[in-house]
Amino acid sequence: MQPEHQRTDTASNPAFRRSGLGGSDAAPVAGVASYGRTSFDVFMEKHGQTAPLIETDAMKLGKWLEDPMARWWAKETGHRVRFAASHLDPVTGMETRAIRHRRFPFIFAHVDRRVDDGSLLEVKVASTFRAHDFGEEGTDQVPADFALQQHHYLACIPSAPRAHFIVLIGGTSPRQYVIERDPETIGALEQIESEFWNEHVVPGIPPALDGSEGASKYLAGRFPTDDGSELAATEADNELVRQYREWTATGKQADEAQKLLKQQITERIGAASYLRGPDYRVSLKLAKDSHVVDFRSLVDRLSPPAELIEEFTEIRPGSRRFLVTDKS
């Protein structure tokens, strides 16, 4: 049987997460990528068009170590800590420990622990690669995405004066930080999250393309096929393609900048098949469907006959291939 605090935790429940913005959404919505997620990824998740936040190994380890680290902190500081009370959520009707914002019910917080002095306690595990992102112990110098998450929590719990933050970096001794309540930062974050929810999530209007995986999935769903037509490039199109070709010529691995350029050109082409400029042509044709054998299932049966192979063969829909070539 799972511990009580895990059985009532809705932090990873997709339906609950779609009901609002949680702490892990705060940084991406504010323009600070967190765990590879951007505001576009958050938008897609809230509309059920992509998988919810996938836990990294560090996040999973953090959950397992949360309780012993919280108990260690309590012993070191002399404070008593507890879980937030379980209750029925007024928005979803689910049993949860999440605390919703009083004025903005679409903002909620899954806090790790409440402290006897009214403050909050957050537990994290980070790799040694992020060690340089943390400042001197005892300060508020933590990575921006972690800090924004704490301000998001403090926004939901106005009685909390601060958030204590302990992090285990690379398996070494835990390090302690303190995020004091900052009304100015909290107010700005509330405005950013409110605008995102009301201007994008509620009306279903996606934010600007940003090179993220979520943005690519959105475009693939919006323009799944092409109609054979060719568009004449504008000066703006020529500039986008010029930048894309220059970046591609470097031979470097694709980064967010190149992905964004590709997405912007793809959006411009839309359902057409080609975009023709003065010295180039961009092709975005739908490839043929491919027949793929599910060998993982097939291997369970030895020496399968031909009809069995056919049974485990599926048709994988073709995707549109993005290709920039010199004009012929």
Short mmCIF file of C-alpha atoms in Angstrom, two decimals:
data_model
loop_
_atom_site.label_atom_id
_atom_site.label_comp_id
_atom_site.label_asym_id
_atom_site.label_seq_id
_atom_site.Cartn_x
_atom_site.Cartn_y
_atom_site.Cartn_z
CA MET A 1 0.00 0.00 0.00
CA GLN A 2 1.24 3.48 -0.84
CA PRO A 3 1.87 5.97 1.95
CA GLU A 4 -1.03 8.32 2.69
CA HIS A 5 0.72 11.33 1.21
CA GLN A 6 1.28 9.52 -2.09
CA ARG A 7 -2.27 8.17 -2.39
CA THR A 8 -3.76 11.67 -2.22
CA ASP A 9 -1.10 13.40 -4.32
CA THR A 10 -2.47 14.79 -7.61
CA ALA A 11 0.81 16.38 -8.72
CA SER A 12 1.17 13.89 -11.60
CA ASN A 13 -2.52 13.38 -12.36
CA PRO A 14 -3.07 14.56 -15.98
CA ALA A 15 -6.70 15.59 -15.39
CA PHE A 16 -5.78 17.64 -12.33
CA ARG A 17 -2.80 19.24 -14.04
CA ARG A 18 -5.01 20.36 -16.92
CA SER A 19 -7.23 22.22 -14.44
CA GLY A 20 -4.67 24.97 -13.93
CA LEU A 21 -1.05 26.00 -13.63
CA GLY A 22 1.14 24.22 -11.08
CA GLY A 23 4.54 25.07 -9.68
CA SER A 24 6.44 23.30 -12.47
CA ASP A 25 4.53 25.42 -15.02
CA ALA A 26 5.53 28.76 -13.51
CA ALA A 27 9.02 29.04 -15.01
CA PRO A 28 8.11 27.96 -18.59
CA VAL A 29 5.12 30.32 -18.64
CA ALA A 30 7.40 33.13 -17.42
CA GLY A 31 9.86 32.45 -20.25
CA VAL A 32 12.39 30.36 -18.32
CA ALA A 33 12.70 26.84 -19.76
CA SER A 34 12.51 24.19 -17.06
CA TYR A 35 13.30 20.50 -17.60
CA GLY A 36 13.22 21.26 -21.33
CA ARG A 37 9.66 22.61 -21.20
CA THR A 38 8.58 25.96 -22.63
CA SER A 39 5.30 27.86 -22.52
CA PHE A 40 4.22 26.10 -25.71
CA ASP A 41 4.73 22.72 -24.06
CA VAL A 42 2.58 23.90 -21.14
CA PHE A 43 -0.14 25.06 -23.54
CA MET A 44 -0.16 21.71 -25.35
CA GLU A 45 -0.34 19.80 -22.06
CA LYS A 46 -3.28 21.84 -20.77
CA HIS A 47 -5.18 20.99 -23.96
CA GLY A 48 -4.31 17.30 -23.69
CA GLN A 49 -2.32 17.36 -26.92
CA THR A 50 0.93 16.15 -25.44
CA ALA A 51 2.04 14.05 -22.51
CA PRO A 52 2.23 15.73 -19.09
CA LEU A 53 5.60 16.58 -17.61
CA ILE A 54 7.70 13.42 -17.69
CA GLU A 55 9.63 12.89 -14.50
CA THR A 56 13.40 12.81 -14.85
CA ASP A 57 15.53 10.43 -12.78
CA ALA A 58 16.42 13.36 -10.53
CA MET A 59 12.74 14.15 -10.01
CA LYS A 60 11.93 10.52 -9.18
CA LEU A 61 14.88 10.31 -6.80
CA GLY A 62 13.75 13.57 -5.24
CA LYS A 63 10.36 12.05 -4.44
CA TRP A 64 11.96 9.02 -2.78
CA LEU A 65 14.35 11.20 -0.76
CA GLU A 66 11.79 13.88 0.05
CA ASP A 67 10.69 12.37 3.35
CA PRO A 68 14.14 11.55 4.83
CA MET A 69 15.50 14.93 3.71
CA ALA A 70 12.53 16.73 5.25
CA ARG A 71 13.04 14.83 8.50
CA TRP A 72 16.77 15.66 8.40
CA TRP A 73 15.99 19.36 7.94
CA ALA A 74 13.48 19.30 10.81
CA LYS A 75 16.06 17.72 13.11
CA GLU A 76 18.76 20.20 12.06
CA THR A 77 16.56 23.26 12.51
CA GLY A 78 14.30 22.18 15.38
CA HIS A 79 11.19 22.89 13.32
CA ARG A 80 8.24 20.55 12.92
CA VAL A 81 7.07 19.82 9.39
CA ARG A 82 3.87 18.31 8.06
CA PHE A 83 2.03 17.62 4.84
CA ALA A 84 -0.67 20.00 3.67
CA ALA A 85 -4.12 18.79 4.69
CA SER A 86 -5.96 16.56 2.25
CA HIS A 87 -9.27 17.91 0.99
CA LEU A 88 -11.68 17.79 -1.94
CA ASP A 89 -10.57 20.17 -4.66
CA PRO A 90 -13.35 22.68 -5.48
CA VAL A 91 -12.49 22.71 -9.18
CA THR A 92 -12.01 19.02 -10.00
CA GLY A 93 -13.68 17.32 -7.04
CA MET A 94 -10.57 15.19 -6.56
CA GLU A 95 -9.01 14.43 -3.20
CA THR A 96 -5.77 16.38 -3.10
CA ARG A 97 -3.24 18.24 -0.98
CA ALA A 98 -2.89 20.92 -3.64
CA ILE A 99 -3.68 24.47 -2.52
CA ARG A 100 -5.42 26.77 -4.97
CA HIS A 101 -4.85 30.51 -5.24
CA ARG A 102 -7.65 32.44 -3.52
CA ARG A 103 -8.15 34.95 -6.35
CA PHE A 104 -6.98 32.84 -9.29
CA PRO A 105 -8.31 29.28 -8.87
CA PHE A 106 -6.47 28.16 -12.01
CA ILE A 107 -3.20 28.57 -10.08
CA PHE A 108 -2.41 25.78 -7.62
CA ALA A 109 0.50 24.54 -5.52
CA HIS A 110 1.64 21.07 -4.53
CA VAL A 111 4.00 22.00 -1.68
CA ASP A 112 6.34 19.39 -0.23
CA ARG A 113 5.86 20.36 3.43
CA ARG A 114 4.37 23.04 5.68
CA VAL A 115 6.55 24.24 8.55
CA ASP A 116 5.36 25.04 12.09
CA ASP A 117 6.23 28.74 11.71
CA GLY A 118 3.97 29.04 8.65
CA SER A 119 6.73 28.85 6.07
CA LEU A 120 7.11 26.24 3.32
CA LEU A 121 9.73 23.55 2.73
CA GLU A 122 10.77 22.35 -0.72
CA VAL A 123 13.08 19.39 -1.35
CA LYS A 124 15.05 18.93 -4.59
CA VAL A 125 17.72 16.65 -6.01
CA ALA A 126 20.08 18.08 -8.64
CA SER A 127 22.96 16.68 -10.66
CA THR A 128 26.51 17.91 -10.25
CA PHE A 129 26.12 19.66 -13.62
CA ARG A 130 23.81 22.18 -11.94
CA ALA A 131 26.07 22.80 -8.94
CA HIS A 132 27.34 26.07 -10.43
CA ASP A 133 23.75 27.36 -10.64
CA PHE A 134 23.53 27.51 -6.85
CA GLY A 135 25.10 30.30 -4.83
CA GLU A 136 26.33 30.45 -1.26
CA GLU A 137 24.38 28.29 1.15
CA GLY A 138 21.88 30.19 3.26
CA THR A 139 21.14 32.74 0.53
CA ASP A 140 18.34 32.84 -2.04
CA GLN A 141 20.72 32.12 -4.91
CA VAL A 142 19.03 29.14 -6.57
CA PRO A 143 18.34 28.56 -10.30
CA ALA A 144 15.67 30.84 -11.76
CA ASP A 145 13.24 28.00 -12.48
CA PHE A 146 13.46 26.77 -8.88
CA ALA A 147 13.00 30.30 -7.51
CA LEU A 148 9.94 30.96 -9.69
CA GLN A 149 8.39 27.73 -8.48
CA GLN A 150 8.76 28.90 -4.87
CA HIS A 151 7.27 32.32 -5.61
CA HIS A 152 4.37 30.49 -7.30
CA TYR A 153 3.83 28.51 -4.09
CA LEU A 154 4.06 31.64 -1.92
CA ALA A 155 1.44 33.27 -4.17
CA CYS A 156 -0.96 30.41 -3.38
CA ILE A 157 -0.27 30.55 0.37
CA PRO A 158 -0.31 34.24 1.36
CA SER A 159 0.27 33.44 5.04
CA ALA A 160 3.67 31.86 4.33
CA PRO A 161 6.51 34.34 4.97
CA ARG A 162 9.16 32.36 3.12
CA ALA A 163 10.06 29.06 1.46
CA HIS A 164 12.96 26.99 2.79
CA PHE A 165 14.74 25.16 0.00
CA ILE A 166 17.02 22.16 0.49
CA VAL A 167 18.79 20.50 -2.39
CA LEU A 168 20.95 17.39 -2.62
CA ILE A 169 23.51 18.03 -5.36
CA GLY A 170 25.28 15.02 -6.79
CA GLY A 171 24.58 12.89 -3.72
CA THR A 172 26.59 15.14 -1.38
CA SER A 173 25.38 16.80 1.82
CA PRO A 174 22.11 18.74 1.49
CA ARG A 175 22.43 22.49 0.97
CA GLN A 176 19.94 24.96 2.42
CA TYR A 177 18.54 28.14 0.87
CA VAL A 178 15.74 30.53 1.77
CA ILE A 179 13.37 32.31 -0.61
CA GLU A 180 11.76 35.23 1.21
CA ARG A 181 8.31 36.45 0.18
CA ASP A 182 8.68 39.18 -2.46
CA PRO A 183 5.32 40.84 -3.21
CA GLU A 184 6.66 42.49 -6.36
CA THR A 185 7.90 39.23 -7.87
CA ILE A 186 4.74 37.39 -6.82
CA GLY A 187 2.53 40.10 -8.33
CA ALA A 188 4.40 40.00 -11.63
CA LEU A 189 4.22 36.20 -11.75
CA GLU A 190 0.48 36.25 -11.00
CA GLN A 191 -0.05 38.64 -13.90
CA ILE A 192 2.06 36.56 -16.29
CA GLU A 193 0.27 33.33 -15.37
CA SER A 194 -3.16 34.98 -15.52
CA GLU A 195 -2.50 36.40 -18.98
CA PHE A 196 -1.20 33.05 -20.20
CA TRP A 197 -4.23 31.18 -18.87
CA ASN A 198 -6.86 33.67 -20.06
CA GLU A 199 -5.28 34.67 -23.36
CA HIS A 200 -3.96 31.28 -24.47
CA VAL A 201 -5.24 28.26 -22.53
CA VAL A 202 -8.89 29.28 -22.13
CA PRO A 203 -9.51 30.46 -25.74
CA GLY A 204 -7.21 27.77 -27.17
CA ILE A 205 -4.89 30.28 -28.82
CA PRO A 206 -1.30 28.99 -28.75
CA PRO A 207 1.58 31.25 -27.73
CA ALA A 208 4.27 32.24 -30.23
CA LEU A 209 6.30 29.44 -31.78
CA ASP A 210 9.44 28.86 -29.72
CA GLY A 211 11.32 25.93 -31.22
CA SER A 212 9.97 23.49 -28.64
CA GLU A 213 8.77 19.94 -29.21
CA GLY A 214 5.29 21.10 -28.27
CA ALA A 215 5.32 23.71 -31.04
CA SER A 216 6.44 21.09 -33.59
CA LYS A 217 3.61 18.76 -32.56
CA TYR A 218 1.14 21.63 -32.85
CA LEU A 219 2.24 22.41 -36.42
CA ALA A 220 2.16 18.72 -37.38
CA GLY A 221 -1.41 18.49 -36.14
CA ARG A 222 -2.47 21.76 -37.77
CA PHE A 223 -0.97 20.94 -41.17
CA PRO A 224 -0.86 17.12 -41.39
CA THR A 225 -0.73 16.98 -45.19
CA ASP A 226 -0.03 19.14 -48.25
CA ASP A 227 -2.18 20.09 -51.25
CA GLY A 228 0.45 20.18 -54.01
CA SER A 229 0.49 23.97 -54.38
CA GLU A 230 3.50 26.28 -54.43
CA LEU A 231 3.73 29.64 -52.68
CA ALA A 232 5.78 32.61 -53.85
CA ALA A 233 8.12 33.74 -51.09
CA THR A 234 7.89 37.22 -49.59
CA GLU A 235 10.85 39.27 -48.38
CA ALA A 236 10.11 38.07 -44.85
CA ASP A 237 10.16 34.46 -46.08
CA ASN A 238 13.48 35.05 -47.84
CA GLU A 239 15.01 36.34 -44.60
CA LEU A 240 13.81 33.32 -42.63
CA VAL A 241 15.18 30.90 -45.22
CA ARG A 242 18.47 32.83 -45.43
CA GLN A 243 18.95 32.52 -41.68
CA TYR A 244 17.99 28.85 -41.73
CA ARG A 245 20.44 28.06 -44.56
CA GLU A 246 23.26 29.93 -42.85
CA TRP A 247 22.68 28.04 -39.63
CA THR A 248 22.44 24.69 -41.44
CA ALA A 249 25.69 25.39 -43.29
CA THR A 250 27.59 25.40 -39.99
CA GLY A 251 26.94 21.67 -39.64
CA LYS A 252 26.21 22.02 -35.95
CA GLN A 253 23.59 20.03 -34.11
CA ALA A 254 20.17 21.65 -34.29
CA ASP A 255 19.41 24.01 -31.43
CA GLU A 256 16.29 25.94 -30.42
CA ALA A 257 17.14 28.83 -32.77
CA GLN A 258 17.26 26.60 -35.83
CA LYS A 259 14.16 24.69 -34.74
CA LEU A 260 12.31 27.98 -34.36
CA LEU A 261 13.30 29.10 -37.87
CA LYS A 262 12.11 25.77 -39.26
CA GLN A 263 8.80 26.10 -37.41
CA GLN A 264 8.28 29.65 -38.68
CA ILE A 265 8.91 28.56 -42.28
CA THR A 266 6.63 25.54 -41.80
CA GLU A 267 3.84 27.78 -40.49
CA ARG A 268 4.27 30.06 -43.50
CA ILE A 269 3.99 27.12 -45.95
CA GLY A 270 0.93 25.78 -44.16
CA ALA A 271 -0.93 23.25 -46.31
CA ALA A 272 1.06 24.07 -49.46
CA SER A 273 3.77 21.75 -50.74
CA TYR A 274 6.46 24.25 -51.72
CA LEU A 275 7.74 27.74 -51.00
CA ARG A 276 9.76 29.19 -53.88
CA GLY A 277 12.19 32.07 -53.50
CA PRO A 278 14.66 33.76 -55.86
CA ASP A 279 17.36 31.11 -55.41
CA TYR A 280 15.77 28.33 -53.37
CA ARG A 281 12.77 26.12 -52.95
CA VAL A 282 11.48 24.73 -49.66
CA SER A 283 9.66 21.41 -49.94
CA LEU A 284 7.24 20.16 -47.31
CA LYS A 285 5.76 17.10 -48.98
CA LEU A 286 3.99 14.26 -47.20
CA ALA A 287 6.03 11.06 -47.35
CA LYS A 288 4.39 7.75 -48.15
CA ASP A 289 3.03 5.61 -45.33
CA SER A 290 5.52 3.01 -44.16
CA HIS A 291 4.82 -0.61 -43.20
CA VAL A 292 6.52 -1.43 -39.92
CA VAL A 293 6.71 -4.87 -38.35
CA ASP A 294 6.30 -4.98 -34.57
CA PHE A 295 9.26 -7.30 -34.02
CA ARG A 296 9.08 -7.00 -30.25
CA SER A 297 5.70 -8.72 -30.26
CA LEU A 298 6.62 -11.02 -33.11
CA VAL A 299 9.72 -12.41 -31.39
CA ASP A 300 7.47 -13.97 -28.75
CA ARG A 301 6.47 -16.53 -31.35
CA LEU A 302 9.08 -18.78 -32.88
CA SER A 303 9.29 -19.46 -36.62
CA PRO A 304 6.19 -17.44 -37.47
CA PRO A 305 4.46 -18.12 -40.80
CA ALA A 306 3.99 -15.37 -43.36
CA GLU A 307 0.41 -14.68 -42.31
CA LEU A 308 1.61 -14.10 -38.76
CA ILE A 309 4.13 -11.52 -39.96
CA GLU A 310 1.29 -9.78 -41.78
CA GLU A 311 -0.71 -9.78 -38.57
CA PHE A 312 2.00 -7.87 -36.75
CA THR A 313 2.66 -5.42 -39.59
CA GLU A 314 1.23 -1.98 -39.14
CA ILE A 315 1.01 1.01 -41.44
CA ARG A 316 2.84 3.98 -40.02
CA PRO A 317 1.48 7.27 -41.45
CA GLY A 318 3.98 9.27 -43.45
CA SER A 319 5.15 12.65 -42.19
CA ARG A 320 5.93 15.82 -44.09
CA ARG A 321 9.62 16.13 -44.93
CA PHE A 322 11.15 19.60 -44.59
CA LEU A 323 13.80 20.18 -47.27
CA VAL A 324 15.50 23.36 -48.54
CA THR A 325 17.23 23.11 -51.94
CA ASP A 326 18.79 25.49 -54.42
CA LYS A 327 16.42 26.64 -57.14
CA SER A 328 16.65 24.47 -60.29
#
